[in-house]
Amino acid sequence: MFLLPFLFCFCSLSAHSVFTHAQKRGEWSLKEQKKFWHHFQLKKEKHLLPTKSLIDDGDQQLTAQNGSNVEKKAAPIFSPEDAYCESFNIDIHPDDYPSARRNESVVERICGQKVMDPYRWMEDPDRPETKQFVAEMNDLSRPFLEKAFFRAQFRNKMKQLFDQKAYGCITKHGDYYYYAYSEGTQKQSAIYRQRTLSGEKELFLDPNQFSSDGTAAIVQSAFTRDGQIMAYTVAEKGSDLSTIRFRDVKGNDLPEKIRNVKQSSLAWMPNNKGIFYSKYAQRKRATNETHVTKDEFHSLFYHRMGTKADKDVLIADFRELDDPTLSISGSVSRDGRFLFVYVYDKDSANTVYYLDLKAIDNKIQRKPALSLLIHDTRAFFIILDYDHESESALVLTDHTAPNRKLIRIGMSTAILGCAHWDTVIAEDPERTLDSVVPVAGDKLLVVYIEDVKTYLYVHQYATGKLIYRIPLGIGTVSQCYGDRDDAEAFFSFNSFLEPPTFYRADFSLVEKTSMLQLEQIRHSDEWRGVNLTGVTVSQEFFHSRDGTKVPIFIISRNDTKRDGSNPALLYGYGGFNIPLLPSYSSHRNIFVKHFHGVVAIANIRGGGEYGERWHECGARSHKQNVFDDFIGAAEFLIEQKYTSPRKLAIQGGSNGGLLVAACSQQRPELFGAVINQVGVMDMLRFHKFTVGSYWINEYGDPEKPEEFEYIYKYSPLHNIRLSRGTQWPATLLMTADHDDRVVPSHTLKYAAQLYHYLKKPEVKLTQRKPVIVRVETDAGHGAGKPRDKVIDELTDIMSFLQRVIQLKCPSHHFLSPQLTNCPSPFCHPQFPWPVRSFILFVIPIGHRKIGHQKIGHQAENWTPPESWTPKENWTPENWTPSS
């Protein structure tokens, strides 16, 4: 066995010697390709390397290895790149996995069940022993990923994708239009502004000045009503904790800062006197410490401008309710009359209180008395607008309406209950009311979700009557912005194949033209993207285990062969009422266009695609429905011959990490690769860290016997087992050292327990598929991640896929910078990347060979780099084929 690595190397060098001469000539004929393949095949047979099922025995005849003839057809081209890929697909033996200290004395009884937790010490991420284990796992995964074929070239291509101008949606405050913008080379997008939409842009705020490595990011912002001051929050190293800072309209920074803010809204007092914000009870915390302590007693505060933060006034904490898991936020009505206070419990329902700011002359010296406005523990209520003329509030709610409705509540009669509420837009049983934005005095911009696609409508403010639908095609409307005091609104639209297009809606001309005028502020043509000619999207439906009809989007090339040979990436989330709507992704489309891959987005239960009912069918005791749906999606792709188990990769993050972990444990033979990003893995202790207690409504309470029973059955950490003869799927586990949402111990404990299991004698005999862990430093759950870290993450994901499911190497012109006149737009050095949020998912790229009729004209003048020597430094980018 100790000679095996040398035999691998010998085969690679022998293969190289066969085609070196053709390289130097700048050509590689069909005859020479056959000669090379036959030579390499003999080496593989001799040294027991993985073999292809067929070998070439002539121009038109193929002979199986057992000697039987098969149907005559054109001989396949097995290139030197493919041989190079094969030779580097080396497995990791379970004995190579790092071992962590097990403390088997840590046992607790939960609902009558004894549960061992031998790696509980890993719940302290700053413990030296924990850091050592992290270092050992990174030391194992880093070399494995760095050996991936074309890794450096792929990273360079990703860098080119990001080196593009990128815009965010426009908002208007005071005399300026504001938007996020990046030249492409910055680590974070900056905030720019213009006086007119056709005017010159000017830099207003650059977060790249906050840190040299780009790990400080702007999370949110809020302007005063007159646009004179902007409050904004800055988070460091991906943390959910942030600091509120202030900048005036002249670009000057104000001195005050409010630290340790978390899960906060920002709402200004009238006349710019102060701001309302939220944070948890004070705690001592070292500067570089990872926050894992359970968050309790969320509170709403008022900060008066010009004073120190420690003098801020407590508005509400509701400690009298003796529930430390309540979450509190605030908003101020458009006219500055009322402060609305929202109190959320674990069940995502909320109570609404209010404070009449006019009655107290906008002065808050001590904790005020709040008045109850809406009390219903079974629904959520969001106040969109307060109309001072009718003294009523416009409210979006799911009260007795799982698909949501819009109601109007009088301030004086609200306390009397729902019998006194007026319906403005009734619930639609076939569609979900996604968002409503009051605009232009008497109009409403309304977004509906119907069969996982969004549609935009204009309704009357007073009656809710539909005026017209805005035609936009099939895709997703997002980032809607508008104001009742302004005649213009802004929103973005994108789809799987169409990059974001930003629109301005001018309501001032509606009376003259009887139709809303749309102006494309930034057209998708500005994004010089992938040529998606020949790529299509289909929405299909499959039946889950219990017969439920589940939608799935499939993105593929028109010439994709349904023979089960295609690499495929299946993504899912399935939780928290969050829908996976169509969205554009350059690297996802590259995977399809240039690597002949198939991308599938499964709209499984637990999400918000079909309203609260769809969500409820995948929550708490129904969580197994989510896993069944996702497994059903994989089976559908295989049955329809889009792919096969060994070529199918699944990916999910956060709640989606729980999804792919549970599915890969329940059906390990179904998947070729698993990419698990910041997953929730310890389902018996998730509620004991940071904001985990807010997930009880989604997963259930593991401390209640009836809920413990179903949680324990699927908890990834507690269900690590295999049937005899089955391998654990090749798995990439990813987390970050400063993730204070899904704390890193979820992944660390899972990895340690999994490694311990795979080292068992009866398991390691058959386990050859690698399980590696990537722990990112100075990063959090995903939001605000700088450009370079995103590129590194995508490169590592692609590298993992290339190695474990043996993705075909891409076409030569995909990688070589010398092929400047290649007709493919992907070769263009200015290939674009639309900057998008990465909080929910990133879809990786894999390798796939793409054939071309003839590119020999590019090779005629090819000369090796001066530093190149045939045996020592040969890499495939120095090889140029002729066909």
GROMACS .gro file of N, CA and C in nm, residues 467-564:
model
  294
  467ILE      N    1  -5.605   4.876  -0.972
  467ILE     CA    2  -5.605   4.971  -1.083
  467ILE      C    3  -5.549   4.905  -1.209
  468TYR      N    4  -5.430   4.847  -1.200
  468TYR     CA    5  -5.373   4.773  -1.313
  468TYR      C    6  -5.253   4.691  -1.265
  469ARG      N    7  -5.215   4.599  -1.352
  469ARG     CA    8  -5.096   4.518  -1.328
  469ARG      C    9  -4.982   4.575  -1.411
  470ILE      N   10  -4.861   4.575  -1.354
  470ILE     CA   11  -4.743   4.622  -1.425
  470ILE      C   12  -4.676   4.504  -1.492
  471PRO      N   13  -4.671   4.500  -1.625
  471PRO     CA   14  -4.612   4.384  -1.695
  471PRO      C   15  -4.460   4.383  -1.684
  472LEU      N   16  -4.405   4.274  -1.631
  472LEU     CA   17  -4.261   4.265  -1.612
  472LEU      C   18  -4.203   4.131  -1.656
  473GLY      N   19  -4.284   4.037  -1.693
  473GLY     CA   20  -4.232   3.906  -1.726
  473GLY      C   21  -4.226   3.817  -1.603
  474ILE      N   22  -4.166   3.700  -1.619
  474ILE     CA   23  -4.158   3.602  -1.511
  474ILE      C   24  -4.027   3.621  -1.436
  475GLY      N   25  -4.036   3.652  -1.309
  475GLY     CA   26  -3.917   3.675  -1.228
  475GLY      C   27  -3.954   3.722  -1.090
  476THR      N   28  -3.868   3.805  -1.031
  476THR     CA   29  -3.885   3.847  -0.893
  476THR      C   30  -3.873   3.998  -0.880
  477VAL      N   31  -3.974   4.060  -0.823
  477VAL     CA   32  -3.972   4.203  -0.788
  477VAL      C   33  -3.921   4.215  -0.645
  478SER      N   34  -3.826   4.304  -0.623
  478SER     CA   35  -3.772   4.321  -0.488
  478SER      C   36  -3.727   4.465  -0.468
  479GLN      N   37  -3.688   4.497  -0.345
  479GLN     CA   38  -3.633   4.627  -0.308
  479GLN      C   39  -3.727   4.742  -0.346
  480CYS      N   40  -3.855   4.722  -0.326
  480CYS     CA   41  -3.950   4.830  -0.356
  480CYS      C   42  -3.932   4.944  -0.258
  481TYR      N   43  -3.925   5.066  -0.311
  481TYR     CA   44  -3.912   5.184  -0.227
  481TYR      C   45  -4.006   5.292  -0.279
  482GLY      N   46  -4.075   5.357  -0.188
  482GLY     CA   47  -4.163   5.467  -0.225
  482GLY      C   48  -4.210   5.542  -0.102
  483ASP      N   49  -4.279   5.654  -0.124
  483ASP     CA   50  -4.326   5.738  -0.015
  483ASP      C   51  -4.456   5.804  -0.060
  484ARG      N   52  -4.550   5.816   0.031
  484ARG     CA   53  -4.678   5.880  -0.004
  484ARG      C   54  -4.661   6.027  -0.041
  485ASP      N   55  -4.553   6.087   0.005
  485ASP     CA   56  -4.530   6.228  -0.025
  485ASP      C   57  -4.451   6.250  -0.153
  486ASP      N   58  -4.426   6.144  -0.227
  486ASP     CA   59  -4.346   6.156  -0.349
  486ASP      C   60  -4.416   6.082  -0.462
  487ALA      N   61  -4.403   6.133  -0.584
  487ALA     CA   62  -4.472   6.073  -0.699
  487ALA      C   63  -4.391   5.966  -0.768
  488GLU      N   64  -4.272   5.935  -0.719
  488GLU     CA   65  -4.191   5.833  -0.785
  488GLU      C   66  -4.158   5.721  -0.687
  489ALA      N   67  -4.139   5.602  -0.743
  489ALA     CA   68  -4.101   5.485  -0.666
  489ALA      C   69  -3.995   5.408  -0.743
  490PHE      N   70  -3.924   5.320  -0.673
  490PHE     CA   71  -3.815   5.244  -0.733
  490PHE      C   72  -3.826   5.097  -0.692
  491PHE      N   73  -3.785   5.010  -0.782
  491PHE     CA   74  -3.780   4.868  -0.749
  491PHE      C   75  -3.685   4.798  -0.847
  492SER      N   76  -3.648   4.676  -0.815
  492SER     CA   77  -3.562   4.597  -0.903
  492SER      C   78  -3.637   4.472  -0.949
  493PHE      N   79  -3.594   4.420  -1.061
  493PHE     CA   80  -3.653   4.298  -1.116
  493PHE      C   81  -3.542   4.211  -1.173
  494ASN      N   82  -3.546   4.082  -1.143
  494ASN     CA   83  -3.450   3.990  -1.201
  494ASN      C   84  -3.512   3.851  -1.209
  495SER      N   85  -3.445   3.762  -1.279
  495SER     CA   86  -3.491   3.625  -1.292
  495SER      C   87  -3.369   3.534  -1.302
  496PHE      N   88  -3.390   3.406  -1.323
  496PHE     CA   89  -3.277   3.315  -1.333
  496PHE      C   90  -3.184   3.351  -1.448
  497LEU      N   91  -3.239   3.403  -1.556
  497LEU     CA   92  -3.159   3.432  -1.675
  497LEU      C   93  -3.145   3.580  -1.704
  498GLU      N   94  -3.205   3.664  -1.624
  498GLU     CA   95  -3.198   3.810  -1.646
  498GLU      C   96  -3.140   3.878  -1.524
  499PRO      N   97  -3.027   3.948  -1.541
  499PRO     CA   98  -2.967   4.019  -1.428
  499PRO      C   99  -3.059   4.129  -1.377
  500PRO      N  100  -3.032   4.181  -1.259
  500PRO     CA  101  -3.119   4.285  -1.203
  500PRO      C  102  -3.132   4.407  -1.293
  501THR      N  103  -3.254   4.449  -1.311
  501THR     CA  104  -3.284   4.573  -1.381
  501THR      C  105  -3.356   4.664  -1.282
  502PHE      N  106  -3.312   4.788  -1.271
  502PHE     CA  107  -3.368   4.881  -1.174
  502PHE      C  108  -3.463   4.978  -1.244
  503TYR      N  109  -3.581   4.992  -1.188
  503TYR     CA  110  -3.686   5.073  -1.250
  503TYR      C  111  -3.724   5.191  -1.163
  504ARG      N  112  -3.765   5.295  -1.231
  504ARG     CA  113  -3.828   5.411  -1.166
  504ARG      C  114  -3.972   5.418  -1.216
  505ALA      N  115  -4.065   5.426  -1.123
  505ALA     CA  116  -4.206   5.438  -1.158
  505ALA      C  117  -4.251   5.582  -1.133
  506ASP      N  118  -4.299   5.648  -1.237
  506ASP     CA  119  -4.341   5.789  -1.228
  506ASP      C  120  -4.494   5.794  -1.224
  507PHE      N  121  -4.548   5.824  -1.105
  507PHE     CA  122  -4.693   5.830  -1.089
  507PHE      C  123  -4.751   5.966  -1.126
  508SER      N  124  -4.666   6.064  -1.153
  508SER     CA  125  -4.716   6.198  -1.184
  508SER      C  126  -4.785   6.202  -1.319
  509LEU      N  127  -4.756   6.104  -1.406
  509LEU     CA  128  -4.815   6.104  -1.540
  509LEU      C  129  -4.933   6.009  -1.552
  510VAL      N  130  -4.971   5.946  -1.442
  510VAL     CA  131  -5.076   5.845  -1.450
  510VAL      C  132  -5.209   5.905  -1.494
  511GLU      N  133  -5.242   6.021  -1.443
  511GLU     CA  134  -5.370   6.083  -1.477
  511GLU      C  135  -5.377   6.119  -1.625
  512LYS      N  136  -5.260   6.151  -1.685
  512LYS     CA  137  -5.260   6.190  -1.825
  512LYS      C  138  -5.261   6.070  -1.919
  513THR      N  139  -5.193   5.963  -1.878
  513THR     CA  140  -5.177   5.849  -1.968
  513THR      C  141  -5.259   5.728  -1.926
  514SER      N  142  -5.318   5.734  -1.806
  514SER     CA  143  -5.395   5.624  -1.748
  514SER      C  144  -5.311   5.497  -1.732
  515MET      N  145  -5.180   5.510  -1.737
  515MET     CA  146  -5.092   5.394  -1.718
  515MET      C  147  -4.963   5.441  -1.654
  516LEU      N  148  -4.913   5.365  -1.562
  516LEU     CA  149  -4.789   5.398  -1.494
  516LEU      C  150  -4.673   5.394  -1.591
  517GLN      N  151  -4.589   5.497  -1.586
  517GLN     CA  152  -4.472   5.504  -1.672
  517GLN      C  153  -4.350   5.448  -1.599
  518LEU      N  154  -4.287   5.347  -1.660
  518LEU     CA  155  -4.168   5.288  -1.603
  518LEU      C  156  -4.045   5.333  -1.680
  519GLU      N  157  -3.940   5.363  -1.607
  519GLU     CA  158  -3.813   5.402  -1.668
  519GLU      C  159  -3.705   5.309  -1.616
  520GLN      N  160  -3.631   5.250  -1.708
  520GLN     CA  161  -3.521   5.163  -1.668
  520GLN      C  162  -3.401   5.249  -1.632
  521ILE      N  163  -3.373   5.254  -1.502
  521ILE     CA  164  -3.262   5.337  -1.456
  521ILE      C  165  -3.129   5.272  -1.492
  522ARG      N  166  -3.118   5.143  -1.464
  522ARG     CA  167  -2.999   5.069  -1.500
  522ARG      C  168  -3.044   4.939  -1.564
  523HIS      N  169  -3.022   4.931  -1.693
  523HIS     CA  170  -3.071   4.816  -1.769
  523HIS      C  171  -2.976   4.699  -1.753
  524SER      N  172  -3.030   4.579  -1.767
  524SER     CA  173  -2.949   4.459  -1.752
  524SER      C  174  -2.842   4.449  -1.858
  525ASP      N  175  -2.855   4.521  -1.970
  525ASP     CA  176  -2.753   4.518  -2.074
  525ASP      C  177  -2.621   4.575  -2.024
  526GLU      N  178  -2.630   4.657  -1.917
  526GLU     CA  179  -2.507   4.712  -1.862
  526GLU      C  180  -2.421   4.604  -1.798
  527TRP      N  181  -2.483   4.492  -1.760
  527TRP     CA  182  -2.408   4.380  -1.703
  527TRP      C  183  -2.364   4.290  -1.819
  528ARG      N  184  -2.239   4.299  -1.856
  528ARG     CA  185  -2.190   4.219  -1.967
  528ARG      C  186  -2.175   4.076  -1.919
  529GLY      N  187  -2.284   4.003  -1.916
  529GLY     CA  188  -2.288   3.875  -1.850
  529GLY      C  189  -2.269   3.756  -1.940
  530VAL      N  190  -2.305   3.641  -1.887
  530VAL     CA  191  -2.291   3.517  -1.960
  530VAL      C  192  -2.388   3.518  -2.078
  531ASN      N  193  -2.341   3.470  -2.191
  531ASN     CA  194  -2.428   3.454  -2.306
  531ASN      C  195  -2.517   3.333  -2.279
  532LEU      N  196  -2.640   3.358  -2.243
  532LEU     CA  197  -2.730   3.251  -2.201
  532LEU      C  198  -2.817   3.200  -2.315
  533THR      N  199  -2.777   3.231  -2.438
  533THR     CA  200  -2.845   3.170  -2.552
  533THR      C  201  -2.831   3.018  -2.543
  534GLY      N  202  -2.941   2.951  -2.554
  534GLY     CA  203  -2.936   2.806  -2.544
  534GLY      C  204  -2.953   2.752  -2.404
  535VAL      N  205  -2.981   2.841  -2.308
  535VAL     CA  206  -3.008   2.799  -2.169
  535VAL      C  207  -3.154   2.829  -2.139
  536THR      N  208  -3.222   2.735  -2.079
  536THR     CA  209  -3.364   2.753  -2.049
  536THR      C  210  -3.391   2.719  -1.902
  537VAL      N  211  -3.503   2.772  -1.856
  537VAL     CA  212  -3.552   2.743  -1.721
  537VAL      C  213  -3.689   2.679  -1.733
  538SER      N  214  -3.708   2.571  -1.664
  538SER     CA  215  -3.840   2.508  -1.661
  538SER      C  216  -3.883   2.492  -1.517
  539GLN      N  217  -4.010   2.511  -1.494
  539GLN     CA  218  -4.067   2.482  -1.363
  539GLN      C  219  -4.145   2.352  -1.373
  540GLU      N  220  -4.103   2.255  -1.298
  540GLU     CA  221  -4.169   2.126  -1.299
  540GLU      C  222  -4.223   2.095  -1.160
  541PHE      N  223  -4.300   1.990  -1.150
  541PHE     CA  224  -4.359   1.951  -1.023
  541PHE      C  225  -4.339   1.802  -1.002
  542PHE      N  226  -4.313   1.764  -0.879
  542PHE     CA  227  -4.303   1.622  -0.845
  542PHE      C  228  -4.387   1.596  -0.720
  543HIS      N  229  -4.414   1.472  -0.694
  543HIS     CA  230  -4.493   1.436  -0.578
  543HIS      C  231  -4.402   1.383  -0.468
  544SER      N  232  -4.416   1.441  -0.350
  544SER     CA  233  -4.337   1.400  -0.237
  544SER      C  234  -4.389   1.269  -0.180
  545ARG      N  235  -4.327   1.224  -0.073
  545ARG     CA  236  -4.359   1.093  -0.016
  545ARG      C  237  -4.505   1.080   0.023
  546ASP      N  238  -4.566   1.189   0.073
  546ASP     CA  239  -4.706   1.184   0.115
  546ASP      C  240  -4.801   1.227   0.005
  547GLY      N  241  -4.750   1.244  -0.118
  547GLY     CA  242  -4.834   1.281  -0.231
  547GLY      C  243  -4.844   1.429  -0.257
  548THR      N  244  -4.783   1.513  -0.172
  548THR     CA  245  -4.789   1.658  -0.192
  548THR      C  246  -4.715   1.698  -0.320
  549LYS      N  247  -4.777   1.786  -0.396
  549LYS     CA  248  -4.718   1.836  -0.520
  549LYS      C  249  -4.621   1.949  -0.487
  550VAL      N  250  -4.494   1.932  -0.527
  550VAL     CA  251  -4.388   2.025  -0.490
  550VAL      C  252  -4.323   2.081  -0.616
  551PRO      N  253  -4.307   2.214  -0.627
  551PRO     CA  254  -4.244   2.273  -0.746
  551PRO      C  255  -4.092   2.269  -0.737
  552ILE      N  256  -4.030   2.264  -0.854
  552ILE     CA  257  -3.885   2.268  -0.863
  552ILE      C  258  -3.846   2.340  -0.992
  553PHE      N  259  -3.753   2.435  -0.982
  553PHE     CA  260  -3.699   2.503  -1.099
  553PHE      C  261  -3.576   2.428  -1.146
  554ILE      N  262  -3.564   2.409  -1.277
  554ILE     CA  263  -3.450   2.340  -1.335
  554ILE      C  264  -3.389   2.429  -1.444
  555ILE      N  265  -3.261   2.460  -1.430
  555ILE     CA  266  -3.189   2.542  -1.527
  555ILE      C  267  -3.091   2.451  -1.600
  556SER      N  268  -3.100   2.447  -1.732
  556SER     CA  269  -3.013   2.357  -1.809
  556SER      C  270  -2.996   2.411  -1.950
  557ARG      N  271  -2.900   2.357  -2.021
  557ARG     CA  272  -2.880   2.390  -2.161
  557ARG      C  273  -2.984   2.317  -2.246
  558ASN      N  274  -3.014   2.375  -2.362
  558ASN     CA  275  -3.108   2.309  -2.454
  558ASN      C  276  -3.056   2.175  -2.503
  559ASP      N  277  -2.923   2.164  -2.511
  559ASP     CA  278  -2.865   2.040  -2.563
  559ASP      C  279  -2.827   1.941  -2.452
  560THR      N  280  -2.876   1.964  -2.332
  560THR     CA  281  -2.848   1.871  -2.223
  560THR      C  282  -2.908   1.734  -2.254
  561LYS      N  283  -2.826   1.632  -2.245
  561LYS     CA  284  -2.873   1.497  -2.271
  561LYS      C  285  -2.929   1.437  -2.142
  562ARG      N  286  -3.049   1.385  -2.151
  562ARG     CA  287  -3.111   1.322  -2.036
  562ARG      C  288  -3.065   1.176  -2.030
  563ASP      N  289  -2.937   1.157  -1.996
  563ASP     CA  290  -2.883   1.021  -1.989
  563ASP      C  291  -2.821   0.992  -1.853
  564GLY      N  292  -2.842   1.082  -1.756
  564GLY     CA  293  -2.792   1.061  -1.622
  564GLY      C  294  -2.646   1.096  -1.602
   0.00000   0.00000   0.00000
